[in-house]
Coordinates of C-alpha atoms in Angstrom, one line a residue:
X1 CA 0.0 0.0 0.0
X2 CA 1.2 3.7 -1.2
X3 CA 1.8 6.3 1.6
X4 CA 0.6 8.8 -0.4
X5 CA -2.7 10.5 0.5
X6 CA -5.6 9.1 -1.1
X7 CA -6.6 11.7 -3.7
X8 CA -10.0 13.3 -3.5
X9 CA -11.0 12.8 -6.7
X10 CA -11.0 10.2 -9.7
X11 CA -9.2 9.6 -12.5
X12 CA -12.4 9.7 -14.7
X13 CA -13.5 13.2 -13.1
X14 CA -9.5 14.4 -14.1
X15 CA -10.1 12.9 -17.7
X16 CA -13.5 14.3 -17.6
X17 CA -12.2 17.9 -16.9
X18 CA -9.4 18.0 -19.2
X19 CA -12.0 16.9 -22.3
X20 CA -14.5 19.8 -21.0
X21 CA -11.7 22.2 -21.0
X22 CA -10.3 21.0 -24.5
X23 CA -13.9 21.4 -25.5
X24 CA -14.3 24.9 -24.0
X25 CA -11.2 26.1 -25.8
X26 CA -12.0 24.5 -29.3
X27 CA -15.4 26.0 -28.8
X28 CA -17.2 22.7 -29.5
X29 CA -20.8 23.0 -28.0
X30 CA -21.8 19.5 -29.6
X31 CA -19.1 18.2 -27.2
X32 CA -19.7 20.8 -24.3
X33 CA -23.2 19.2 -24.3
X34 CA -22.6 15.8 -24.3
X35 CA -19.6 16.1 -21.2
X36 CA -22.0 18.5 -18.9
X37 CA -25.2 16.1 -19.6
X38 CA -27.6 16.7 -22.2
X39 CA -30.6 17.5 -19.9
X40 CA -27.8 19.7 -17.4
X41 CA -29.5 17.8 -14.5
X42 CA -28.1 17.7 -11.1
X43 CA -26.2 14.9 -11.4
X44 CA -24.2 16.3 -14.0
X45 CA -23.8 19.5 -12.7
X46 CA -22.1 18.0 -9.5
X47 CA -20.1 15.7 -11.9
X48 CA -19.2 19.1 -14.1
X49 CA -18.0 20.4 -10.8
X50 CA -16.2 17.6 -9.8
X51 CA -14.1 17.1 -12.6
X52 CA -13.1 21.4 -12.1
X53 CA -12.0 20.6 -8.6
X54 CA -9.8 17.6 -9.2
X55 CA -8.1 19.7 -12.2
X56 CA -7.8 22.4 -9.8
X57 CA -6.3 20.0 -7.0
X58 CA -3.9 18.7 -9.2
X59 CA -2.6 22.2 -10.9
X60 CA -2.5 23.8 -7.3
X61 CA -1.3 20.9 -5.8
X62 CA 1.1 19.5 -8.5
X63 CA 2.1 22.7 -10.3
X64 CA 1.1 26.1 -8.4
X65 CA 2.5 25.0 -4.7
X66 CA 6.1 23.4 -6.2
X67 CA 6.9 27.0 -7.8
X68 CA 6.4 29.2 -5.1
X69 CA 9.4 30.8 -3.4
X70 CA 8.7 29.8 -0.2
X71 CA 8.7 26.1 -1.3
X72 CA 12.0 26.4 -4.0
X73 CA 13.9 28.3 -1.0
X74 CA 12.5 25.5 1.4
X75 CA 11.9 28.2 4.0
X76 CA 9.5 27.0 6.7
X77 CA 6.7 29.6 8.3
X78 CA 5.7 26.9 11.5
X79 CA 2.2 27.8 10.2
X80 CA 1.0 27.8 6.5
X81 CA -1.1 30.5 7.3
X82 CA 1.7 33.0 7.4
X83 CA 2.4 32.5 3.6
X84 CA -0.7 34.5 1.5
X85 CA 0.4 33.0 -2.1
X86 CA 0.2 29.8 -0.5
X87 CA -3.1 30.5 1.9
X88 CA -4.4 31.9 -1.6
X89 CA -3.8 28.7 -3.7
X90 CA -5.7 26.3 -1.1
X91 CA -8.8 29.1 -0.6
X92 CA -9.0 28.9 -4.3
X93 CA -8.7 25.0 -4.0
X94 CA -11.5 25.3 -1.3
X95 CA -14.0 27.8 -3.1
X96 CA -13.9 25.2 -6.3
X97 CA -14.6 22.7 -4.4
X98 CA -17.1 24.4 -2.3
X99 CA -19.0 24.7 -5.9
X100 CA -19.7 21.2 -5.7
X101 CA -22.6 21.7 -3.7
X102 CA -23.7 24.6 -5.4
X103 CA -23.7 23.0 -8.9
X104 CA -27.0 21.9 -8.6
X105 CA -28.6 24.6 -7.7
X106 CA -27.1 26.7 -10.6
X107 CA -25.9 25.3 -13.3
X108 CA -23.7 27.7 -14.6
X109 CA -21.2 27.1 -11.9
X110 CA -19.9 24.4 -14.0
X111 CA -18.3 26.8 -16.8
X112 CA -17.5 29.3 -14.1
X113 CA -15.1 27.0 -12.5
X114 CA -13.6 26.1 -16.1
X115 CA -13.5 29.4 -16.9
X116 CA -11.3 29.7 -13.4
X117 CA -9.3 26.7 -13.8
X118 CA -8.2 27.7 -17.9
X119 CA -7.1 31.6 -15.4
X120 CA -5.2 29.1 -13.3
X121 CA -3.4 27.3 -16.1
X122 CA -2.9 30.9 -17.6
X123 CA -1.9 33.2 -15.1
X124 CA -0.6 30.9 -12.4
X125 CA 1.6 29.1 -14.5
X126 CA 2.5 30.9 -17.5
X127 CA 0.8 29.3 -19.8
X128 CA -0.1 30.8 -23.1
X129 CA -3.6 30.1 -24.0
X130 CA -2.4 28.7 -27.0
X131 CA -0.3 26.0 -24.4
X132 CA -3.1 25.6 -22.7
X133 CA -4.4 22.4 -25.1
X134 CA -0.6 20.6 -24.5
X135 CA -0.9 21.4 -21.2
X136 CA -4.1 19.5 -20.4
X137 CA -2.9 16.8 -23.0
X138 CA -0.1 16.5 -20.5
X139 CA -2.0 16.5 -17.5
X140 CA -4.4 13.6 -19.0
X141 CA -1.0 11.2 -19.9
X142 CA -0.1 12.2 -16.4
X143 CA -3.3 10.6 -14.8
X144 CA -3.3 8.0 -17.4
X145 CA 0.0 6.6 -16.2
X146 CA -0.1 7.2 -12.6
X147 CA -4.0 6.7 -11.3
X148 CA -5.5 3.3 -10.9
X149 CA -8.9 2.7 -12.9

């Protein structure tokens, strides 16, 4: 057995976030459709939802934390809470998670938090939008290699 954390979210609701990003970006509504549910109930808002937190878990987690200074300079606080980038990352971590519960209610909270996680890939990383496609490809090989079914 790993000692790794068990991750709060599965490897289809990564998959299923990269595709509705990819779909965003190429503009595809045929696809957009069919990934958020063709009816938009509230089962597939939560799933919409759930696939925007585990992309945001995993770019925060795996991408945002490991480049900030604090981290790279290994520099230790005692308390989390006395580095704002970092407190910043997890709130935003938090909020899109917190969105699962509100998906149902509104659906529209589903391309919110893509809209938010394709600003994270952007601005948080440096990404060009233009990257942002070989990006996600990457982070989809990623999962494909490392996540059990």
């Amino acid at each position: 057995m790993s000692d790794r954390r068990k991750r709060p979210y599965t490897k289809d609701e990564v998959l299923h976030g990269v595709a509705l990003i990819k779909a965003h970006l190429a503009e595809d509504m045929d696809a957009i459709a069919a990934l958020q549910g063709l009816d938009e109930d509230e089962r597939s808002a939560r799933e919409t939802a759930r696939a925007m937190f585990a992309l945001a878990h995993i770019i925060v987690y795996g991408a945002v934390i490991p480049q900030m200074w604090v981290v790279k300079k290994d520099f230790t606080y005692g308390n989390t809470g006395n580095v704002p980038e970092l407190a910043l990352a997890l709130l935003f971590v938090e909020r899109i998670e917190q969105r699962v519960e509100l998906a149902h209610v509104h659906p529209v909270v589903g391309a919110l938090s893509a809209g938010d996680v394709m600003g994270l890939i952007v601005e948080c990383l440096g990404t060009k939008m233009e990257d942002v496609p070989a990006f996600l490809d990457a982070v989809r090989e990623q999962t494909l290699r490392t996540m059990a079914p």
